[in-house]
């Protein structure tokens, strides 16, 4: 069954949100690389790849339902986000924002009796729980770490 226009608009917006998140993490990766934090740079680059994957998966779903993905402009990113812990705090805040968007799609899908869309987004709801927990875990480690500890957390994240 073809997806309705309202749901198609919401799903399309999510594709662009995922690309926006990818861009944000790529900018963060560049900053970390520039400052010599190879591990943090690697971690954010992995996040970038994951977000691109999400965008492609959601676009694929939209096409399966006869919707047309439409790419909107991607916002310009800052070159500097602060100290490493501030990057992870910003990442956490962004993940919480994405969680809200996904919850909204799920709610709207249920209200529209679009069970295919609610079913598709169910795994993103679960994934956001993991994402938020992972980033919070890193923030905890960075809070506990002194400057010497920062080096260790950076080395650990290189192994992701
Ligand atoms: Fe995502």
Coordinates of N, CA and C and ligand atoms in Angstrom, one line a residue:
X1 N 0.8 -1.2 0.0 CA 0.0 0.0 0.0 C 0.9 1.3 0.0
X2 N 0.5 2.2 -0.9 CA 1.3 3.4 -1.0 C 1.3 4.2 0.3
X3 N 2.4 4.8 0.7 CA 2.4 5.6 2.0 C 1.6 6.8 1.7
X4 N 0.9 7.3 2.8 CA 0.1 8.6 2.6 C 1.1 9.8 2.6
X5 N 0.6 10.9 2.1 CA 1.4 12.1 1.9 C 2.0 12.6 3.2
X6 N 1.2 12.6 4.3 CA 1.7 13.1 5.5 C 2.8 12.3 6.1
X7 N 2.6 11.0 6.0 CA 3.7 10.1 6.5 C 4.9 10.1 5.6
X8 N 4.7 10.3 4.3 CA 5.8 10.4 3.4 C 6.7 11.6 3.7
X9 N 6.0 12.7 4.1 CA 6.7 14.0 4.4 C 7.5 13.8 5.7
X10 N 6.9 13.1 6.7 CA 7.7 12.9 7.9 C 8.9 11.9 7.7
X11 N 8.7 10.9 6.9 CA 9.7 9.9 6.7 C 10.9 10.6 5.9
X12 N 10.4 11.4 4.9 CA 11.4 12.2 4.1 C 12.3 13.1 5.0
X13 N 11.6 13.8 5.9 CA 12.3 14.7 6.8 C 13.3 13.9 7.6
X14 N 13.0 12.7 8.0 CA 13.9 11.9 8.8 C 15.1 11.5 8.0
X15 N 15.0 11.3 6.7 CA 16.1 11.0 5.8 C 17.1 12.2 5.9
X16 N 16.6 13.4 5.8 CA 17.4 14.6 5.8 C 18.0 14.8 7.2
X17 N 17.2 14.4 8.3 CA 17.8 14.6 9.6 C 19.0 13.6 9.8
X18 N 18.9 12.4 9.3 CA 20.0 11.5 9.4 C 21.2 12.0 8.7
X19 N 21.0 12.6 7.5 CA 22.1 13.2 6.8 C 22.7 14.4 7.5
X20 N 21.8 15.1 8.2 CA 22.3 16.3 9.0 C 23.2 15.8 10.1
X21 N 22.7 14.7 10.8 CA 23.5 14.1 11.9 C 24.9 13.6 11.3
X22 N 24.8 13.0 10.2 CA 26.1 12.5 9.6 C 27.1 13.6 9.4
X23 N 26.6 14.7 8.9 CA 27.4 15.9 8.6 C 28.0 16.5 9.9
X24 N 27.1 16.5 10.9 CA 27.5 17.0 12.2 C 28.7 16.1 12.8
X25 N 28.5 14.8 12.7 CA 29.6 13.9 13.2 C 30.8 14.0 12.4
X26 N 30.7 14.2 11.1 CA 31.9 14.3 10.2 C 32.7 15.6 10.6
X27 N 31.9 16.7 10.9 CA 32.6 17.9 11.3 C 33.3 17.7 12.6
X28 N 32.7 17.0 13.5 CA 33.3 16.7 14.8 C 34.6 15.8 14.6
X29 N 34.5 14.9 13.7 CA 35.6 14.0 13.4 C 36.8 14.8 12.9
X30 N 36.5 15.7 12.0 CA 37.5 16.6 11.5 C 38.2 17.4 12.5
X31 N 37.4 17.9 13.5 CA 38.0 18.7 14.5 C 39.0 17.9 15.4
X32 N 38.5 16.7 15.7 CA 39.3 15.8 16.6 C 40.5 15.3 15.9
X33 N 40.4 15.1 14.6 CA 41.6 14.7 13.8 C 42.6 15.8 13.8
X34 N 42.1 17.0 13.6 CA 42.9 18.2 13.6 C 43.7 18.4 14.9
X35 N 43.1 18.0 16.0 CA 43.7 18.2 17.3 C 44.5 17.0 17.8
X36 N 44.6 16.0 16.9 CA 45.5 14.8 17.2 C 44.8 13.8 18.0
X37 N 43.5 13.9 18.2 CA 42.7 12.8 18.9 C 42.2 11.8 17.9
X38 N 43.1 10.9 17.6 CA 42.8 9.9 16.5 C 41.6 9.0 16.9
X39 N 41.6 8.6 18.2 CA 40.5 7.7 18.7 C 39.1 8.4 18.6
X40 N 39.1 9.6 19.1 CA 37.8 10.3 19.0 C 37.4 10.6 17.6
X41 N 38.4 10.9 16.7 CA 38.1 11.2 15.3 C 37.5 9.9 14.7
X42 N 38.1 8.8 15.0 CA 37.7 7.5 14.5 C 36.2 7.2 14.9
X43 N 36.0 7.5 16.2 CA 34.6 7.2 16.7 C 33.6 8.1 16.0
X44 N 33.9 9.3 15.8 CA 32.9 10.2 15.2 C 32.8 9.8 13.7
X45 N 33.8 9.4 13.1 CA 33.7 9.0 11.7 C 32.8 7.7 11.5
X46 N 33.0 6.8 12.5 CA 32.1 5.6 12.5 C 30.6 6.1 12.6
X47 N 30.4 7.1 13.5 CA 29.0 7.6 13.7 C 28.5 8.2 12.3
X48 N 29.4 8.9 11.7 CA 29.0 9.4 10.3 C 28.6 8.3 9.4
X49 N 29.3 7.2 9.3 CA 29.0 6.1 8.5 C 27.6 5.5 8.9
X50 N 27.4 5.4 10.2 CA 26.1 4.8 10.7 C 24.9 5.7 10.3
X51 N 25.1 7.0 10.4 CA 24.0 7.9 10.0 C 23.7 7.9 8.5
X52 N 24.8 7.8 7.7 CA 24.5 7.6 6.3 C 23.8 6.4 6.0
X53 N 24.1 5.3 6.7 CA 23.4 4.0 6.5 C 21.9 4.2 6.9
X54 N 21.7 4.9 8.0 CA 20.3 5.1 8.4 C 19.5 5.9 7.3
X55 N 20.1 6.9 6.8 CA 19.5 7.7 5.8 C 19.2 6.8 4.6
X56 N 20.1 6.0 4.2 CA 19.9 5.1 3.0 C 18.8 4.1 3.3
X57 N 18.8 3.5 4.5 CA 17.8 2.5 4.8 C 16.4 3.1 4.8
X58 N 16.3 4.3 5.4 CA 15.0 5.0 5.5 C 14.5 5.4 4.1
X59 N 15.4 5.8 3.2 CA 15.1 6.2 1.8 C 14.6 4.9 1.1
X60 N 15.3 3.8 1.4 CA 14.9 2.6 0.7 C 13.5 2.2 1.1
X61 N 13.2 2.3 2.4 CA 11.8 2.0 2.9 C 10.8 2.9 2.2
X62 N 11.1 4.2 2.1 CA 10.2 5.1 1.5 C 9.9 4.7 0.1
X63 N 10.9 4.3 -0.6 CA 10.8 3.9 -2.0 C 10.0 2.6 -2.1
X64 N 10.2 1.7 -1.2 CA 9.4 0.5 -1.2 C 7.9 0.8 -1.1
X65 N 7.6 1.9 -0.4 CA 6.2 2.3 -0.2 C 5.7 3.3 -1.2
X66 N 6.5 3.4 -2.3 CA 6.2 4.2 -3.5 C 6.3 5.7 -3.1
X67 N 7.1 6.1 -2.1 CA 7.3 7.5 -1.8 C 8.6 7.9 -2.5
X68 N 8.8 9.2 -2.7 CA 10.0 9.7 -3.3 C 10.9 10.5 -2.4
X69 N 12.1 9.9 -2.1 CA 13.0 10.7 -1.2 C 13.4 12.0 -1.9
X70 N 13.4 13.0 -1.0 CA 13.8 14.3 -1.6 C 14.9 14.9 -0.7
X71 N 16.0 15.2 -1.2 CA 17.1 15.7 -0.4 C 17.0 17.2 -0.3
X72 N 17.0 17.7 0.9 CA 17.0 19.2 1.1 C 18.4 19.6 1.4
X73 N 18.6 20.9 1.6 CA 20.0 21.4 1.8 C 20.5 21.0 3.2
X74 N 21.8 20.8 3.3 CA 22.4 20.4 4.5 C 23.1 21.7 5.1
X75 N 22.8 21.9 6.4 CA 23.3 23.1 7.1 C 24.8 23.2 7.2
X76 N 25.4 24.4 7.1 CA 26.8 24.5 7.3 C 27.2 24.2 8.7
X77 N 28.3 23.6 8.9 CA 28.7 23.1 10.3 C 29.8 24.0 10.8
X78 N 29.9 24.2 12.1 CA 31.0 24.9 12.7 C 32.3 24.1 12.6
X79 N 33.4 24.8 12.7 CA 34.7 24.1 12.6 C 35.2 23.7 14.0
X80 N 34.6 24.3 15.0 CA 35.0 24.0 16.3 C 33.8 23.9 17.3
X81 N 33.8 22.8 18.0 CA 32.7 22.5 18.9 C 33.2 22.5 20.4
X82 N 34.4 22.8 20.7 CA 34.9 22.9 22.0 C 35.8 21.8 22.4
X83 N 35.9 21.5 23.7 CA 36.8 20.4 24.2 C 36.1 19.0 23.9
X84 N 36.9 17.9 23.9 CA 36.3 16.6 23.5 C 35.0 16.3 24.3
X85 N 35.0 16.6 25.6 CA 33.7 16.3 26.3 C 32.6 17.1 25.8
X86 N 32.8 18.3 25.4 CA 31.7 19.1 24.8 C 31.2 18.6 23.5
X87 N 32.0 17.9 22.7 CA 31.6 17.3 21.5 C 30.6 16.1 21.8
X88 N 31.0 15.4 22.9 CA 30.2 14.2 23.2 C 28.9 14.7 23.9
X89 N 28.9 15.8 24.6 CA 27.7 16.3 25.2 C 26.8 16.8 24.1
X90 N 27.4 17.5 23.1 CA 26.6 17.9 21.9 C 26.0 16.8 21.2
X91 N 26.8 15.7 21.1 CA 26.3 14.5 20.4 C 25.1 13.9 21.1
X92 N 25.2 13.9 22.4 CA 24.1 13.3 23.3 C 22.9 14.1 23.1
X93 N 23.0 15.4 23.1 CA 21.9 16.3 22.9 C 21.2 16.0 21.6
X94 N 22.1 15.9 20.6 CA 21.6 15.6 19.2 C 20.8 14.3 19.1
X95 N 21.4 13.3 19.8 CA 20.7 12.0 19.8 C 19.4 12.0 20.4
X96 N 19.3 12.8 21.5 CA 18.0 13.0 22.2 C 17.0 13.6 21.3
X97 N 17.4 14.6 20.5 CA 16.6 15.2 19.5 C 16.1 14.2 18.4
X98 N 17.0 13.4 18.0 CA 16.6 12.4 17.0 C 15.6 11.4 17.6
X99 N 15.8 11.0 18.8 CA 14.9 10.1 19.5 C 13.5 10.7 19.5
X100 N 13.4 12.0 19.8 CA 12.0 12.7 19.8 C 11.4 12.6 18.4
X101 N 12.2 12.9 17.4 CA 11.7 12.8 16.0 C 11.2 11.4 15.6
X102 N 11.9 10.4 16.0 CA 11.5 9.0 15.7 C 10.3 8.6 16.5
X103 N 10.2 9.1 17.8 CA 9.0 8.8 18.5 C 7.8 9.4 17.9
X104 N 8.0 10.6 17.4 CA 6.9 11.3 16.7 C 6.4 10.6 15.4
X105 N 7.4 10.1 14.6 CA 7.0 9.3 13.4 C 6.2 8.1 13.9
X106 N 6.7 7.4 14.9 CA 6.0 6.2 15.3 C 4.6 6.5 15.8
X107 N 4.4 7.6 16.6 CA 3.1 8.0 17.1 C 2.2 8.3 15.9
X108 N 2.7 9.1 15.0 CA 1.9 9.5 13.8 C 1.5 8.3 13.0
X109 N 2.4 7.4 12.8 CA 2.2 6.2 12.0 C 1.0 5.4 12.7
X110 N 1.1 5.2 14.0 CA 0.0 4.5 14.7 C -1.3 5.2 14.5
X111 N -1.3 6.5 14.6 CA -2.6 7.2 14.5 C -3.1 7.2 13.1
X112 N -2.2 7.0 12.1 CA -2.7 6.9 10.7 C -3.0 5.5 10.3
X113 N -2.9 4.6 11.3 CA -3.0 3.1 11.0 C -2.0 2.6 9.9
X114 N -0.9 3.3 9.9 CA 0.2 2.9 9.0 C 1.2 2.0 9.8
X115 N 0.7 0.7 9.9 CA 1.5 -0.2 10.8 C 2.8 -0.6 10.1
X116 N 2.9 -0.5 8.8 CA 4.2 -0.8 8.2 C 5.3 0.2 8.6
X117 N 4.9 1.5 8.7 CA 5.8 2.5 9.1 C 6.2 2.4 10.6
X118 N 5.2 2.1 11.4 CA 5.5 2.0 12.8 C 6.4 0.8 13.0
X119 N 6.1 -0.3 12.3 CA 7.0 -1.5 12.4 C 8.4 -1.2 12.0
X120 N 8.5 -0.5 10.9 CA 9.9 -0.2 10.4 C 10.7 0.7 11.4
X121 N 10.0 1.6 12.0 CA 10.7 2.5 12.9 C 10.9 2.0 14.3
X122 N 10.3 0.8 14.6 CA 10.4 0.3 15.9 C 11.9 0.0 16.2
X123 N 12.6 -0.5 15.2 CA 14.1 -0.8 15.5 C 14.9 0.5 15.7
X124 N 14.4 1.6 15.2 CA 15.1 2.8 15.4 C 14.9 3.3 16.8
X125 N 13.7 3.1 17.3 CA 13.4 3.4 18.7 C 14.4 2.7 19.6
X126 N 14.5 1.4 19.4 CA 15.4 0.5 20.2 C 16.8 1.0 20.0
X127 N 17.2 1.3 18.8 CA 18.6 1.7 18.5 C 18.9 3.0 19.2
X128 N 17.9 3.9 19.3 CA 18.2 5.2 20.0 C 18.5 5.0 21.5
X129 N 17.9 4.0 22.1 CA 18.1 3.7 23.5 C 19.6 3.3 23.6
X130 N 20.1 2.5 22.7 CA 21.5 2.1 22.7 C 22.4 3.3 22.5
X131 N 22.1 4.1 21.5 CA 22.9 5.2 21.1 C 23.1 6.2 22.3
X132 N 22.0 6.5 22.9 CA 22.1 7.5 24.0 C 22.9 6.9 25.1
X133 N 22.7 5.6 25.4 CA 23.5 5.0 26.5 C 25.0 5.0 26.2
X134 N 25.3 4.7 24.9 CA 26.7 4.7 24.5 C 27.4 6.0 24.7
X135 N 26.7 7.1 24.3 CA 27.3 8.4 24.4 C 27.4 8.8 25.8
X136 N 26.4 8.5 26.6 CA 26.4 8.9 28.0 C 27.6 8.2 28.7
X137 N 27.8 6.9 28.3 CA 29.0 6.1 28.9 C 30.3 6.8 28.6
X138 N 30.4 7.3 27.4 CA 31.7 8.0 27.1 C 31.8 9.3 27.9
X139 N 30.7 10.0 28.0 CA 30.7 11.3 28.8 C 31.1 11.0 30.2
X140 N 30.6 9.9 30.8 CA 31.0 9.5 32.1 C 32.5 9.3 32.2
X141 N 33.0 8.5 31.3 CA 34.5 8.3 31.3 C 35.3 9.5 31.2
X142 N 34.8 10.5 30.3 CA 35.5 11.7 30.2 C 35.5 12.6 31.4
X143 N 34.3 12.5 32.1 CA 34.2 13.3 33.4 C 35.2 12.7 34.4
X144 N 35.3 11.4 34.4 CA 36.2 10.8 35.4 C 37.7 11.0 35.1
X145 N 38.0 11.2 33.8 CA 39.3 11.3 33.3 C 40.0 12.6 33.6
X146 N 41.2 12.6 34.0 CA 42.1 13.8 34.1 C 42.6 14.0 32.7
X147 N 43.6 14.9 32.5 CA 44.1 15.1 31.1 C 44.8 13.8 30.7
X148 N 45.5 13.1 31.6 CA 46.2 11.9 31.3 C 45.1 10.8 30.9
X149 N 44.0 10.8 31.6 CA 42.9 9.9 31.4 C 42.3 10.1 30.0
X150 N 42.3 11.4 29.6 CA 41.7 11.7 28.2 C 42.5 10.9 27.2
X151 N 43.8 10.8 27.3 CA 44.6 10.1 26.4 C 44.1 8.6 26.3
X152 N 43.8 8.0 27.5 CA 43.4 6.6 27.6 C 42.0 6.4 26.9
X153 N 41.1 7.3 27.2 CA 39.7 7.2 26.6 C 39.9 7.3 25.1
X154 N 40.7 8.3 24.6 CA 40.9 8.4 23.2 C 41.5 7.2 22.6
X155 N 42.4 6.5 23.3 CA 43.0 5.3 22.7 C 42.0 4.2 22.7
X156 N 41.1 4.1 23.7 CA 40.1 3.1 23.8 C 39.1 3.2 22.6
X157 N 38.7 4.4 22.3 CA 37.7 4.6 21.3 C 38.2 4.3 19.9
X158 N 39.5 4.3 19.8 CA 40.1 4.0 18.5 C 39.8 2.5 18.1
X159 N 39.5 1.7 19.1 CA 39.2 0.3 18.9 C 37.8 0.0 18.5
X160 N 37.0 0.9 18.4 CA 35.6 0.7 18.1 C 35.4 -0.1 16.7
Ligands
LIG1 FE1 20.6 7.8 13.0

